[in-house]
Structure formats: C-alpha cells, structure tokens
Short mmCIF file of C-alpha atoms and ligand atoms in Angstrom, two decimals:
data_model
loop_
_atom_site.label_atom_id
_atom_site.label_comp_id
_atom_site.label_asym_id
_atom_site.label_seq_id
_atom_site.Cartn_x
_atom_site.Cartn_y
_atom_site.Cartn_z
CA UNK A 1 0.00 0.00 0.00
CA UNK A 2 2.99 2.29 0.47
CA UNK A 3 3.26 2.64 -3.27
CA UNK A 4 -0.38 3.70 -3.51
CA UNK A 5 0.09 6.43 -0.95
CA UNK A 6 3.17 7.71 -2.73
CA UNK A 7 1.20 7.72 -5.98
CA UNK A 8 -1.62 9.66 -4.37
CA UNK A 9 0.87 12.21 -3.13
CA UNK A 10 2.57 12.44 -6.50
CA UNK A 11 -0.67 12.97 -8.42
CA UNK A 12 -1.94 15.43 -5.89
CA UNK A 13 1.28 17.43 -5.94
CA UNK A 14 1.29 17.42 -9.75
CA UNK A 15 -2.04 19.22 -9.72
CA UNK A 16 -1.36 21.52 -6.83
CA UNK A 17 0.68 24.68 -7.18
CA UNK A 18 2.79 23.64 -4.23
CA UNK A 19 6.19 23.80 -5.76
CA UNK A 20 5.25 26.16 -8.51
CA UNK A 21 7.45 24.57 -11.20
CA UNK A 22 4.56 24.12 -13.60
CA UNK A 23 0.79 24.03 -13.56
CA UNK A 24 -1.42 21.45 -15.27
CA UNK A 25 -4.16 21.90 -17.79
CA UNK A 26 -7.57 20.34 -16.85
CA UNK A 27 -7.07 17.67 -19.56
CA UNK A 28 -3.74 16.62 -18.07
CA UNK A 29 -5.24 16.57 -14.61
CA UNK A 30 -8.04 14.24 -15.75
CA UNK A 31 -5.52 11.98 -17.40
CA UNK A 32 -3.51 11.83 -14.17
CA UNK A 33 -6.54 11.01 -12.05
CA UNK A 34 -7.60 8.26 -14.47
CA UNK A 35 -4.13 6.72 -14.40
CA UNK A 36 -4.11 6.92 -10.59
CA UNK A 37 -7.49 5.17 -10.27
CA UNK A 38 -6.30 2.52 -12.70
CA UNK A 39 -3.18 1.79 -10.62
CA UNK A 40 -5.13 1.89 -7.38
CA UNK A 41 -7.64 -0.68 -8.58
CA UNK A 42 -4.87 -2.93 -9.92
CA UNK A 43 -2.91 -2.91 -6.68
CA UNK A 44 -6.01 -3.39 -4.53
CA UNK A 45 -7.08 -6.41 -6.54
CA UNK A 46 -3.55 -7.80 -6.35
CA UNK A 47 -3.47 -7.39 -2.56
CA UNK A 48 -6.81 -9.15 -2.02
CA UNK A 49 -5.82 -11.92 -4.37
CA UNK A 50 -2.47 -12.53 -2.70
CA UNK A 51 -4.01 -12.61 0.77
CA UNK A 52 -6.66 -15.09 -0.22
CA UNK A 53 -4.24 -17.36 -2.05
CA UNK A 54 -1.38 -17.62 0.36
CA UNK A 55 -3.18 -16.71 3.54
CA UNK A 56 -1.72 -13.80 5.44
CA UNK A 57 -1.80 -13.76 9.21
CA UNK A 58 -5.35 -12.43 9.44
CA UNK A 59 -6.80 -14.99 7.09
CA UNK A 60 -4.95 -17.81 8.74
CA UNK A 61 -6.10 -16.89 12.22
CA UNK A 62 -9.58 -16.43 10.93
CA UNK A 63 -9.67 -19.82 9.30
CA UNK A 64 -7.79 -21.39 12.22
CA UNK A 65 -5.97 -23.51 9.72
CA UNK A 66 -2.40 -23.44 8.58
CA UNK A 67 -1.53 -24.60 5.14
CA UNK A 68 1.30 -27.15 4.93
CA UNK A 69 2.85 -25.29 1.99
CA UNK A 70 3.62 -22.38 4.28
CA UNK A 71 5.90 -24.36 6.54
CA UNK A 72 8.61 -21.75 6.00
CA UNK A 73 6.43 -19.41 8.05
CA UNK A 74 6.79 -21.05 11.45
CA UNK A 75 3.98 -20.27 13.82
CA UNK A 76 5.31 -19.70 17.30
CA UNK A 77 3.08 -20.22 20.28
CA UNK A 78 2.95 -17.18 22.52
CA UNK A 79 4.50 -17.62 25.94
CA UNK A 80 4.51 -14.91 28.57
CA UNK A 81 4.53 -15.22 32.36
CA UNK A 82 3.82 -11.52 32.90
CA UNK A 83 0.11 -12.24 32.77
CA UNK A 84 -0.02 -13.12 36.45
CA UNK A 85 -3.54 -14.47 36.36
CA UNK A 86 -2.10 -17.56 34.72
CA UNK A 87 -5.08 -18.56 32.69
CA UNK A 88 -4.78 -20.90 29.76
CA UNK A 89 -5.19 -19.20 26.40
CA UNK A 90 -8.50 -19.76 24.72
CA UNK A 91 -7.33 -19.59 21.12
CA UNK A 92 -5.36 -22.89 20.88
CA UNK A 93 -5.41 -25.34 19.39
CA UNK A 94 -5.14 -24.53 15.74
CA UNK A 95 -5.39 -27.33 13.24
CA UNK A 96 -2.59 -27.94 10.83
CA UNK A 97 -3.24 -29.33 7.40
CA UNK A 98 -0.64 -31.96 6.68
CA UNK A 99 0.50 -34.05 3.80
CA UNK A 100 -1.73 -37.09 3.31
CA UNK A 101 0.68 -39.79 4.39
CA UNK A 102 3.90 -39.74 6.32
CA UNK A 103 6.93 -41.19 4.59
CA UNK A 104 8.66 -41.98 7.89
CA UNK A 105 8.24 -45.45 9.38
CA UNK A 106 8.18 -45.70 13.16
CA UNK A 107 10.94 -47.64 14.92
CA UNK A 108 10.09 -51.30 15.48
CA UNK A 109 9.65 -50.92 19.24
CA UNK A 110 6.41 -49.04 18.63
CA UNK A 111 4.90 -52.39 17.79
CA UNK A 112 4.64 -52.95 21.54
CA UNK A 113 1.84 -50.40 21.67
CA UNK A 114 -0.40 -53.10 20.17
CA UNK A 115 0.86 -55.59 22.75
CA UNK A 116 0.32 -53.29 25.71
CA UNK A 117 -3.27 -52.64 24.65
CA UNK A 118 -4.05 -56.20 23.61
CA UNK A 119 -6.00 -57.15 26.79
CA UNK A 120 -8.69 -54.57 25.92
CA UNK A 121 -8.62 -55.06 22.17
CA UNK A 122 -11.66 -57.32 21.87
CA UNK A 123 -14.07 -55.87 24.43
CA UNK A 124 -12.86 -52.31 24.82
CA UNK A 125 -12.45 -50.17 27.92
CA UNK A 126 -15.45 -49.12 29.99
CA UNK A 127 -15.66 -46.17 32.36
CA UNK A 128 -15.83 -48.58 35.26
CA UNK A 129 -12.51 -50.13 34.27
CA UNK A 130 -10.83 -46.73 34.12
CA UNK A 131 -12.33 -45.74 37.50
CA UNK A 132 -10.92 -48.85 39.14
CA UNK A 133 -7.44 -47.69 38.13
CA UNK A 134 -7.89 -44.76 40.47
CA UNK A 135 -6.74 -46.85 43.44
CA UNK A 136 -3.26 -46.92 41.95
CA UNK A 137 -3.04 -43.65 40.07
CA UNK A 138 -1.35 -40.38 40.96
CA UNK A 139 -3.55 -38.48 38.57
CA UNK A 140 -6.24 -38.75 35.96
CA UNK A 141 -5.49 -37.13 32.64
CA UNK A 142 -8.41 -35.94 30.55
CA UNK A 143 -8.09 -34.61 27.04
CA UNK A 144 -11.20 -33.01 25.59
CA UNK A 145 -11.12 -31.01 22.36
CA UNK A 146 -7.35 -30.72 22.42
CA UNK A 147 -7.17 -29.34 25.95
CA UNK A 148 -5.73 -31.16 28.92
CA UNK A 149 -7.20 -31.50 32.41
CA UNK A 150 -5.63 -33.15 35.43
CA UNK A 151 -7.31 -34.52 38.53
CA UNK A 152 -4.66 -35.23 41.16
CA UNK A 153 -5.10 -38.09 43.64
CA UNK A 154 -1.75 -38.43 45.36
CA UNK A 155 1.62 -36.73 45.37
CA UNK A 156 4.79 -38.19 43.98
CA UNK A 157 8.53 -38.17 44.28
CA UNK A 158 10.26 -34.95 43.17
CA UNK A 159 8.87 -33.43 39.95
CA UNK A 160 7.88 -36.60 38.10
CA UNK A 161 4.28 -35.45 37.85
CA UNK A 162 5.21 -31.98 36.66
CA UNK A 163 7.49 -33.13 33.86
CA UNK A 164 5.24 -36.00 32.80
CA UNK A 165 2.30 -33.66 32.40
CA UNK A 166 4.59 -31.13 30.77
CA UNK A 167 5.54 -33.75 28.19
CA UNK A 168 1.91 -34.45 27.39
CA UNK A 169 1.25 -30.74 26.99
CA UNK A 170 4.14 -30.49 24.55
CA UNK A 171 2.63 -33.34 22.55
CA UNK A 172 -0.59 -31.32 22.30
CA UNK A 173 1.41 -28.38 20.96
CA UNK A 174 3.31 -30.54 18.49
CA UNK A 175 0.18 -32.14 17.03
CA UNK A 176 -2.57 -29.61 17.73
CA UNK A 177 -6.07 -30.89 17.11
CA UNK A 178 -4.82 -34.43 16.50
CA UNK A 179 -4.71 -36.03 19.94
CA UNK A 180 -8.17 -37.55 20.46
CA UNK A 181 -10.41 -37.13 23.52
CA UNK A 182 -9.55 -39.55 26.32
CA UNK A 183 -9.46 -40.23 30.03
CA UNK A 184 -6.65 -42.21 31.57
CA UNK A 185 -5.10 -43.07 34.93
CA UNK A 186 -1.37 -42.48 35.38
CA UNK A 187 1.00 -43.95 37.98
CA UNK A 188 4.27 -42.15 38.63
CA UNK A 189 6.02 -44.44 41.08
CA UNK A 190 8.68 -47.08 40.48
CA UNK A 191 6.41 -50.07 41.06
CA UNK A 192 4.25 -51.82 38.54
CA UNK A 193 0.63 -52.28 39.63
CA UNK A 194 -1.75 -54.35 37.56
CA UNK A 195 -0.72 -57.91 38.32
CA UNK A 196 -1.87 -60.46 35.77
CA UNK A 197 -2.76 -62.92 38.49
CA UNK A 198 -5.25 -60.48 40.07
CA UNK A 199 -7.35 -59.77 36.99
CA UNK A 200 -9.18 -61.22 34.06
CA UNK A 201 -7.14 -59.50 31.35
CA UNK A 202 -10.20 -58.17 29.53
CA UNK A 203 -11.54 -56.43 32.64
CA UNK A 204 -8.27 -55.21 34.17
CA UNK A 205 -8.04 -51.48 34.86
CA UNK A 206 -5.88 -49.87 32.16
CA UNK A 207 -3.19 -47.92 34.00
CA UNK A 208 -0.36 -45.93 32.47
CA UNK A 209 3.07 -46.32 34.00
CA UNK A 210 6.74 -45.95 33.11
CA UNK A 211 7.54 -49.67 33.02
CA UNK A 212 6.14 -53.18 33.02
CA UNK A 213 7.32 -56.76 33.36
CA UNK A 214 6.11 -60.26 32.53
CA UNK A 215 3.77 -60.28 35.52
CA UNK A 216 1.95 -57.02 34.88
CA UNK A 217 -0.44 -55.29 32.48
CA UNK A 218 0.70 -51.70 33.03
CA UNK A 219 0.71 -49.61 29.85
CA UNK A 220 4.14 -48.16 29.27
CA UNK A 221 4.66 -44.42 28.65
CA UNK A 222 7.90 -42.38 28.33
CA UNK A 223 9.17 -41.24 31.72
CA UNK A 224 9.66 -37.65 32.91
CA UNK A 225 13.40 -37.59 32.21
CA UNK A 226 12.77 -36.91 28.51
CA UNK A 227 11.77 -33.38 29.58
CA UNK A 228 14.35 -33.20 32.33
CA UNK A 229 15.13 -34.40 35.81
CA UNK A 230 15.46 -31.09 37.54
CA UNK A 231 16.55 -32.35 40.99
CA UNK A 232 19.73 -33.94 39.64
CA UNK A 233 20.34 -31.54 36.76
CA UNK A 234 19.78 -34.12 34.02
CA UNK A 235 18.71 -31.89 31.17
CA UNK A 236 15.91 -32.53 28.67
CA UNK A 237 16.71 -35.49 26.44
CA UNK A 238 17.10 -33.45 23.26
CA UNK A 239 19.87 -31.42 24.90
CA UNK A 240 21.46 -34.39 26.64
CA UNK A 241 21.54 -36.42 23.45
CA UNK A 242 23.43 -33.63 21.66
CA UNK A 243 25.86 -33.39 24.59
CA UNK A 244 26.42 -37.15 24.48
CA UNK A 245 27.07 -37.00 20.74
CA UNK A 246 29.77 -34.42 21.38
CA UNK A 247 31.05 -36.26 24.47
CA UNK A 248 31.54 -39.41 22.41
CA UNK A 249 34.06 -37.63 20.23
CA UNK A 250 36.35 -36.79 23.16
CA UNK A 251 37.94 -40.23 23.54
CA UNK A 252 38.07 -42.77 20.71
CA UNK A 253 36.89 -46.26 21.63
CA UNK A 254 40.34 -47.83 21.47
CA UNK A 255 41.78 -45.11 23.68
CA UNK A 256 39.17 -45.63 26.37
CA UNK A 257 39.98 -47.49 29.58
CA UNK A 258 39.67 -51.24 28.94
CA UNK A 259 37.29 -51.83 31.87
CA UNK A 260 33.58 -51.89 32.55
CA UNK A 261 32.31 -48.69 34.16
CA UNK A 262 29.25 -47.93 36.24
CA UNK A 263 28.35 -44.87 38.26
CA UNK A 264 25.12 -44.48 40.15
CA UNK A 265 23.22 -44.86 43.37
CA UNK A 266 23.47 -48.50 44.53
CA UNK A 267 21.14 -48.10 47.49
CA UNK A 268 17.92 -48.39 45.50
CA UNK A 269 17.99 -52.16 45.03
CA UNK A 270 19.58 -55.34 46.35
CA UNK A 271 20.85 -56.17 42.86
CA UNK A 272 22.88 -52.98 42.73
CA UNK A 273 24.30 -53.47 46.21
CA UNK A 274 25.33 -56.99 45.14
CA UNK A 275 27.02 -55.62 42.05
CA UNK A 276 29.28 -53.46 44.22
CA UNK A 277 31.05 -56.67 45.27
CA UNK A 278 32.48 -56.91 41.75
CA UNK A 279 34.49 -53.70 42.20
CA UNK A 280 38.26 -53.72 42.12
CA UNK A 281 39.67 -54.81 45.50
CA UNK A 282 42.89 -56.14 46.99
CA UNK A 283 41.64 -59.65 46.35
CA UNK A 284 40.02 -59.41 42.92
CA UNK A 285 40.07 -57.53 39.69
CA UNK A 286 36.96 -58.41 37.73
CA UNK A 287 37.77 -55.71 35.12
CA UNK A 288 35.02 -53.65 36.66
CA UNK A 289 35.21 -50.07 37.97
CA UNK A 290 32.23 -48.93 40.00
CA UNK A 291 31.56 -45.50 41.48
CA UNK A 292 28.92 -44.25 43.84
CA UNK A 293 27.00 -41.20 42.76
CA UNK A 294 26.29 -39.11 45.82
CA UNK A 295 23.57 -36.80 44.52
CA UNK A 296 23.53 -34.78 47.74
CA UNK A 297 27.21 -33.93 47.36
CA UNK A 298 26.83 -33.32 43.62
CA UNK A 299 24.06 -30.88 44.27
CA UNK A 300 26.33 -28.89 46.59
CA UNK A 301 29.02 -28.76 43.93
CA UNK A 302 26.84 -27.71 41.04
CA UNK A 303 26.69 -31.19 39.44
CA UNK A 304 30.16 -30.70 37.94
CA UNK A 305 31.11 -34.36 38.31
CA UNK A 306 27.85 -35.98 37.30
CA UNK A 307 27.69 -34.83 33.69
CA UNK A 308 26.60 -37.79 31.59
CA UNK A 309 28.58 -36.69 28.55
CA UNK A 310 31.81 -36.90 30.62
CA UNK A 311 31.15 -40.53 31.47
CA UNK A 312 32.02 -42.04 28.08
CA UNK A 313 35.56 -42.85 29.21
CA UNK A 314 35.58 -46.66 29.34
CA UNK A 315 35.24 -49.23 26.56
CA UNK A 316 32.43 -50.97 28.44
CA UNK A 317 29.53 -49.62 30.43
CA UNK A 318 27.36 -51.60 32.80
CA UNK A 319 23.59 -51.19 32.91
CA UNK A 320 21.78 -52.47 35.96
CA UNK A 321 18.20 -51.66 36.77
CA UNK A 322 17.31 -49.86 39.98
CA UNK A 323 14.20 -50.60 41.94
CA UNK A 324 12.54 -51.25 38.58
CA UNK A 325 13.53 -49.78 35.20
CA UNK A 326 16.20 -47.09 35.26
CA UNK A 327 16.25 -43.85 33.30
CA UNK A 328 20.01 -44.36 32.99
CA UNK A 329 19.70 -46.95 30.22
CA UNK A 330 19.46 -44.46 27.38
CA UNK A 331 22.42 -42.46 28.68
CA UNK A 332 24.55 -45.58 29.07
CA UNK A 333 23.71 -46.97 25.63
CA UNK A 334 24.43 -43.63 23.95
CA UNK A 335 28.11 -43.66 24.94
CA UNK A 336 29.53 -45.67 22.04
CA UNK A 337 30.94 -48.10 24.61
CA UNK A 338 29.77 -51.70 24.57
CA UNK A 339 26.97 -52.02 27.12
CA UNK A 340 27.17 -54.99 29.46
CA UNK A 341 23.50 -55.26 30.23
CA UNK A 342 22.58 -57.09 33.40
CA UNK A 343 19.36 -58.65 32.14
CA UNK A 344 16.55 -56.63 33.67
CA UNK A 345 13.19 -57.72 34.91
CA UNK A 346 11.47 -54.47 33.93
CA UNK A 347 11.07 -52.88 30.52
CA UNK A 348 10.31 -49.36 29.49
CA UNK A 349 8.82 -48.36 26.16
CA UNK A 350 11.93 -48.30 23.97
CA UNK A 351 14.14 -50.99 25.53
CA UNK A 352 11.80 -53.56 24.00
CA UNK A 353 13.44 -52.82 20.65
CA UNK A 354 16.97 -53.69 21.78
CA UNK A 355 18.53 -56.88 20.42
CA UNK A 356 21.13 -58.81 22.50
CA UNK A 357 24.59 -59.17 20.87
CA UNK A 358 23.58 -56.54 18.34
CA UNK A 359 23.02 -53.55 20.63
CA UNK A 360 24.43 -54.90 23.90
CA UNK A 361 26.12 -57.82 25.64
CA UNK A 362 23.63 -59.59 27.95
CA UNK A 363 24.68 -60.87 31.37
CA UNK A 364 22.44 -62.84 33.71
CA UNK A 365 22.33 -61.81 37.33
CA UNK A 366 23.61 -64.87 39.21
CA UNK A 367 26.19 -65.64 41.83
CA UNK A 368 28.67 -65.55 38.96
CA UNK A 369 27.94 -62.08 37.66
CA UNK A 370 31.42 -60.76 38.57
CA UNK A 371 33.06 -63.56 36.63
CA UNK A 372 30.73 -63.03 33.65
CA UNK A 373 31.58 -59.32 33.61
CA UNK A 374 35.27 -60.15 33.63
CA UNK A 375 34.87 -62.61 30.76
CA UNK A 376 32.87 -60.12 28.70
CA UNK A 377 35.57 -57.47 29.11
CA UNK A 378 38.28 -59.99 28.22
CA UNK A 379 36.34 -61.02 25.11
CA UNK A 380 35.96 -57.36 24.09
CA UNK A 381 39.62 -56.58 24.61
CA UNK A 382 40.62 -59.47 22.39
CA UNK A 383 37.89 -58.76 19.77
CA UNK A 384 38.09 -54.99 19.79
CA UNK A 385 36.45 -54.51 16.37
CA UNK A 386 33.44 -56.61 17.37
CA UNK A 387 33.11 -54.95 20.77
CA UNK A 388 33.36 -51.51 19.23
CA UNK A 389 30.72 -52.48 16.69
CA UNK A 390 28.26 -53.53 19.40
CA UNK A 391 28.97 -50.30 21.26
CA UNK A 392 28.34 -48.21 18.18
CA UNK A 393 25.18 -50.13 17.26
CA UNK A 394 23.77 -49.49 20.73
CA UNK A 395 24.45 -45.77 20.39
CA UNK A 396 23.04 -45.67 16.91
CA UNK A 397 19.86 -47.30 18.15
CA UNK A 398 19.44 -44.53 20.70
CA UNK A 399 20.47 -41.69 18.40
CA UNK A 400 18.15 -42.75 15.61
CA UNK A 401 15.24 -44.52 17.23
CA UNK A 402 14.98 -42.54 20.41
CA UNK A 403 15.21 -39.01 19.12
CA UNK A 404 12.59 -36.75 20.63
CA UNK A 405 10.45 -36.82 17.48
CA UNK A 406 9.91 -40.54 17.95
CA UNK A 407 9.27 -40.19 21.66
CA UNK A 408 6.41 -37.85 20.80
CA UNK A 409 5.23 -40.18 18.04
CA UNK A 410 5.17 -43.06 20.50
CA UNK A 411 3.03 -40.99 22.85
CA UNK A 412 0.78 -39.92 20.01
CA UNK A 413 0.18 -43.43 18.71
CA UNK A 414 -0.29 -44.92 22.16
CA UNK A 415 -2.85 -42.28 23.16
CA UNK A 416 -4.64 -42.57 19.81
CA UNK A 417 -4.86 -46.35 19.96
CA UNK A 418 -5.94 -46.24 23.61
CA UNK A 419 -8.63 -43.70 22.86
CA UNK A 420 -10.07 -45.93 20.13
CA UNK A 421 -10.78 -48.58 22.78
CA UNK A 422 -12.80 -46.30 25.06
CA UNK A 423 -16.48 -47.28 25.24
CA UNK A 424 -17.56 -44.02 26.85
CA UNK A 425 -17.36 -40.34 26.16
CA UNK A 426 -14.56 -38.60 28.06
CA UNK A 427 -15.81 -35.76 30.25
CA UNK A 428 -14.04 -33.16 32.34
CA UNK A 429 -14.48 -34.24 35.98
CA UNK A 430 -15.49 -31.52 38.47
CA UNK A 431 -12.24 -31.87 40.41
CA UNK A 432 -9.97 -31.48 37.41
CA UNK A 433 -7.88 -28.44 36.58
CA UNK A 434 -7.11 -27.32 33.08
CA UNK A 435 -3.37 -27.41 32.46
CA UNK A 436 -1.44 -25.72 29.69
CA UNK A 437 2.19 -24.88 29.06
CA UNK A 438 1.68 -21.26 30.02
CA UNK A 439 0.28 -21.83 33.51
CA UNK A 440 2.58 -24.73 34.19
CA UNK A 441 5.89 -23.14 33.25
CA UNK A 442 5.04 -19.95 35.10
CA UNK A 443 3.70 -21.60 38.25
CA UNK A 444 6.16 -24.49 38.60
CA UNK A 445 9.04 -22.34 37.45
CA UNK A 446 8.71 -20.30 40.62
CA UNK A 447 9.72 -23.28 42.78
CA UNK A 448 13.29 -23.38 41.57
CA UNK A 449 14.97 -22.03 38.51
CA UNK A 450 15.99 -25.28 36.93
CA UNK A 451 12.37 -26.37 36.50
CA UNK A 452 11.59 -23.32 34.45
CA UNK A 453 14.83 -23.54 32.47
CA UNK A 454 14.14 -27.15 31.54
CA UNK A 455 10.60 -26.29 30.54
CA UNK A 456 11.67 -23.40 28.35
CA UNK A 457 14.35 -25.65 26.85
CA UNK A 458 12.02 -28.56 26.13
CA UNK A 459 9.05 -26.49 25.04
CA UNK A 460 7.59 -27.29 21.65
CA UNK A 461 7.62 -23.90 19.97
CA UNK A 462 5.77 -24.69 16.77
CA UNK A 463 3.40 -27.36 15.56
CA UNK A 464 4.90 -30.01 13.33
CA UNK A 465 3.90 -29.78 9.68
CA UNK A 466 4.29 -33.48 8.94
CA UNK A 467 2.26 -36.41 10.20
CA UNK A 468 3.52 -38.76 12.93
CA UNK A 469 5.50 -41.77 11.73
CA UNK A 470 3.64 -44.80 10.38
CA UNK A 471 2.98 -47.48 12.98
CA UNK A 472 4.34 -50.97 12.40
CA UNK A 473 1.61 -53.66 12.30
CA UNK A 474 1.03 -55.91 15.35
CA UNK A 475 3.43 -58.80 15.85
C1 NAG B 501 4.26 -10.06 28.27
O1 NAG B 501 3.06 -9.48 28.71
C2 NAG B 501 3.22 -8.19 29.27
C3 NAG B 501 1.88 -7.75 29.85
O2 NAG B 501 0.78 -8.32 29.22
C4 NAG B 501 3.78 -7.26 28.21
O3 NAG B 501 3.97 -5.97 28.76
C5 NAG B 501 5.11 -7.80 27.70
O4 NAG B 501 5.61 -7.01 26.66
C6 NAG B 501 4.96 -9.22 27.22
N1 NAG B 501 6.27 -9.77 26.90
C7 NAG B 501 6.54 -10.43 25.79
C8 NAG B 501 7.93 -10.95 25.65
O5 NAG B 501 5.69 -10.63 24.94
C1 NAG B 502 -6.81 -11.04 37.17
O1 NAG B 502 -8.12 -11.44 37.54
C2 NAG B 502 -8.79 -10.55 38.41
C3 NAG B 502 -10.13 -11.16 38.81
O2 NAG B 502 -10.50 -12.21 37.97
C4 NAG B 502 -8.95 -9.20 37.72
O3 NAG B 502 -9.59 -8.29 38.60
C5 NAG B 502 -7.59 -8.67 37.31
O4 NAG B 502 -7.72 -7.48 36.60
C6 NAG B 502 -6.84 -9.68 36.48
N1 NAG B 502 -5.48 -9.22 36.24
C7 NAG B 502 -4.86 -9.31 35.06
C8 NAG B 502 -3.45 -8.83 35.01
O5 NAG B 502 -5.40 -9.78 34.07
C1 NAG B 503 35.69 -49.19 43.46
O1 NAG B 503 37.08 -49.16 43.38
C2 NAG B 503 37.64 -47.93 43.01
C3 NAG B 503 39.14 -48.12 42.85
O2 NAG B 503 39.69 -48.71 43.96
C4 NAG B 503 37.29 -46.88 44.05
O3 NAG B 503 37.80 -45.63 43.68
C5 NAG B 503 35.78 -46.81 44.17
O4 NAG B 503 35.38 -45.90 45.16
C6 NAG B 503 35.19 -48.16 44.46
N1 NAG B 503 33.75 -48.10 44.38
C7 NAG B 503 32.95 -48.55 45.33
C8 NAG B 503 31.48 -48.49 45.05
O5 NAG B 503 33.35 -48.98 46.36
C1 NAG B 504 24.11 -67.95 45.51
O1 NAG B 504 24.72 -67.66 46.75
C2 NAG B 504 23.85 -67.74 47.86
C3 NAG B 504 24.59 -67.30 49.12
O2 NAG B 504 25.85 -66.87 48.87
C4 NAG B 504 23.33 -69.14 48.00
O3 NAG B 504 22.43 -69.23 49.08
C5 NAG B 504 22.63 -69.54 46.71
O4 NAG B 504 22.23 -70.87 46.76
C6 NAG B 504 23.54 -69.35 45.52
N1 NAG B 504 22.77 -69.57 44.31
C7 NAG B 504 23.19 -70.35 43.33
C8 NAG B 504 22.29 -70.51 42.15
O5 NAG B 504 24.28 -70.92 43.36
#
C-alpha cells in the first residue's frame, strides 16, 4: 500500500501549485486522475488476491488452519509469564493441514503399543474399568477437544508429575487438534501395579506407567526424564543427546579405559548393592570399575562431576536396573561403549526394541555375575572390532530410534490407539484443573529455577507440519 500512498501524493502534488514549477491543464489533470485510479484498482485487486491465495496472518487466524505449503512461516506459540492471572489461552489449538501420508516409518519398538493394549482389544475399555485404576493412580489425565485436564489423587517423588504432564502438553502443541479425547489413569512411582494374576485380562483397569514386566499389564509411557530431571540436573533429552554426541568424540573407543564402568546410586535395590562386590579390590580384579553417585554432594558442587557426557571414558559400560527400570539406560547406551546389560526384569517403552549381541552384551544376574563381567571385558579386549561395533550399534539405536520426534510419536500413537478402545465419552471431571504450558511453566518455574529452564528448553515452539511416523503392524 505504500506505493499507492506515494502515488496519491505524487498525483496530488502534480495538480497543486505547491512547488510552482509548472501548472497542469484540466485535460492533463483528468488523465492523471484516471491513471491513478487505474493503478489503485490494480494494486487493490492484487493485494486481495495474494491474501486469499497464500493466507496472510489475518486470514490464517480467521480460518484457524495453517496450510502445509507455508511451513517456512513457522507459527510460534505465545509464551509470557507476565500475565499473572495464569489462565490458559483460549485460542489454541489450531489445526494444521498436513500431507496425506507420512513417509517416515516408526521404529520397530512401537509395535509394543499393540501388545500393551491387547487385553482390551476385543471388548474395549469401559468407564468402570478406568475408574478402578484410580486406586493406583497419581492423577487422571483428561483430554477433551485438544485441551488437557488433570485430577490429582496423590503426590509423587520430586517433579515426576510436573514433567510427565509437561511432556503431554508439549505433545498437544506438536500435534494440535490431533490427539483424540480420552481419560486415563497415570501412575508415577517405580512399582508396577496391575498384576496379571489379580485380573481377568479383559476387565483389568488400564493404567499408564513408566515400566512393566512379565507379571503385569501396566501400559508403558515415556518417563519424565525426557523433559528433564530437575533435581539432579539431568537436562531434557534433546539437549542431553546432543551433549552425548559431542562427548563421544572426546575419547576414541580404542583409547578408552579397557574396563567396565558404572556410576550411580546402589542403594535403591539389592541387585545394585550386590554388584558393588564386583568392584576392584585387593583380592580381585573383575575388570570392573564402579563408582557411587552421591547426589547430595553433587548438588552442593553444582553437578560438575555428574555430567553424563563426561562418562564415556571406558570401553564398556554396565547397565543395571534400579528398583525397577532405570532412566540411565538411554544415557549408558548412547556412549559408544559396549553395554554390558545385566538382564533386567522391567522394561520401558523403547528398551523392548533392543537386540542382544547386536546392541548390547547380555549378562544374567547370578552368583557368577562378577566372573561373567570379567569374561565379557576380556572377550571385548581381544575382539576390539566386534566390541566396538556392538557399542556403536547401541548408540546408533538410541540416536536414531529414540530421538525426541519418535518419543512424541510413540506418545501420540499410544494415546490414539488407547482412545479408540474407550467405550464411553470422556468428560471433564469436576475436580480437574485445566493445564497448559503457560500456567505450568510460570507456576512451577517459581519453585526453583531449573524447572523453568528445563521447561523453556524442552518447550515445543511450533506445531509439526508433517504427520507422525507410520505405525508398524502388530506382531
Ligand atoms: C508479556 O506481557 C506483558 C503484559 O501483558 C507485556 O507488557 C510484555 O511485553 C509481554 N512480553 C513479551 C515478551 O511478549
Ligand atoms: C486477574 O483477575 C482478576 C479477577 O479475575 C482481575 O480483577 C484482574 O484485573 C486480572 N489481572 C490481570 C493482570 O489480568
Ligand atoms: C571401586 O574401586 C575404586 C578403585 O579402587 C574406588 O575408587 C571406588 O570408590 C570403588 N567403588 C565402590 C562403590 O566402592
Ligand atoms: C548364591 O549364593 C547364595 C549365598 O551366597 C546361595 O544361598 C545360593 O544358593 C547361591 N545360588 C546359586 C544358584 O548358586
């Protein structure tokens, strides 16, 4: 429009005796006005046309739809804590038009979504079944029309609840308008709950949890650490994964110490305490070097010595589960060292895609574990190419199959498949609070700075303009 205004000024000044250089005859003035009107009409039509075709901001907001072709124009969600009333915005979610089919196939471990939901596949999930899960759950999550509501039943350890809910909210931002309505019960503890022996599988309460084992029917969901473990300064997974990629470059595999390394808190399970007996001593050298992580001390010293990316110093790394599954598995596997995996009882969502001898070296927990660790290290040191290959394959699995995009896709597919089984219409319970990124980051962020930093760091800033990956068929 700037051009139009300049034209108006030019034509007007031509006719006016402002500058006094020359004056126009009436014929010339008419000609000028005609030319002006002609140009004005042309540019107005062009402007309308362009807006309607490509969709400028006004049209897009109005239509509440974003064309996939305009992916170069990234829509950023507003985020501002200055609005102290902390109300959730009313204008989300927008819907994003996406390409018809997604060319990306999901990693094979997503197949387990079908397995986890199999008990309810034939008869579906009734409201009564969901309600019975309440005895175990920390909270009920309700999604209605793209908005999330939480009804809290019991507190939990540290900020597991906060970052788990945060993760779900980020999923809603990544795929606005795509996550279907649902109600579900979520457990945040270490234990598994729904024992197979206690229930007819088809009538068991469906309960979401971080892990499962052969004895239980808990539905597995990514744990809080993917958005950060604020208390111990383990940063959001996207950041940590980048740091590990860099950390891996520091010491080449062959230059790493030819021992098996583990660092952690042993006092969470008997298995871990037992493992400590394999440490180097005056009597034995099982090729194992174990270190106790004292989180209290680390916290006093700014977590300088607990950085995961600085722990890729040995050719072999030991994984041992804690009370149940351990969030450490992804960090250990991502080190490019061969993982000596003490065969766990519990599984989380992605570990079900790991293949023994391809991604890790399995070791049974027996009275001979120390000896088996020693033998594995000896084998690796005399077959360095093979050992290095297993180490790299384990890291590659994590880098490629466990990138944040796939974590969100796992959540998306699991929630979508779960929602299809519901035999009732999800409603917002009277005791539930609406949650959204805005209120959460501002409110929780006040508790201590790291919570807010991790949230800002792991926040989904724009919706994705491609569809989630394509699910593999059931086994
Ligand atoms: C946040 O909101 C306040 C008050 O509504 C406004 O003054 C401020 O400019 C906003 N900040 C940003 C970064 O948008
Ligand atoms: C917050 O809400 C109260 C009452 O609902 C209202 O009086 C006040 O003006 C609001 N403040 C802001 C900053 O929106
Ligand atoms: C294991 O042995 C190493 C080397 O002697 C020592 O530094 C470390 O503290 C020991 N770890 C445990 C858990 O005792
Ligand atoms: C392992 O050791 C414990 C005690 O040291 C013993 O009671 C148990 O029988 C042993 N188990 C096997 C399988 O040898």
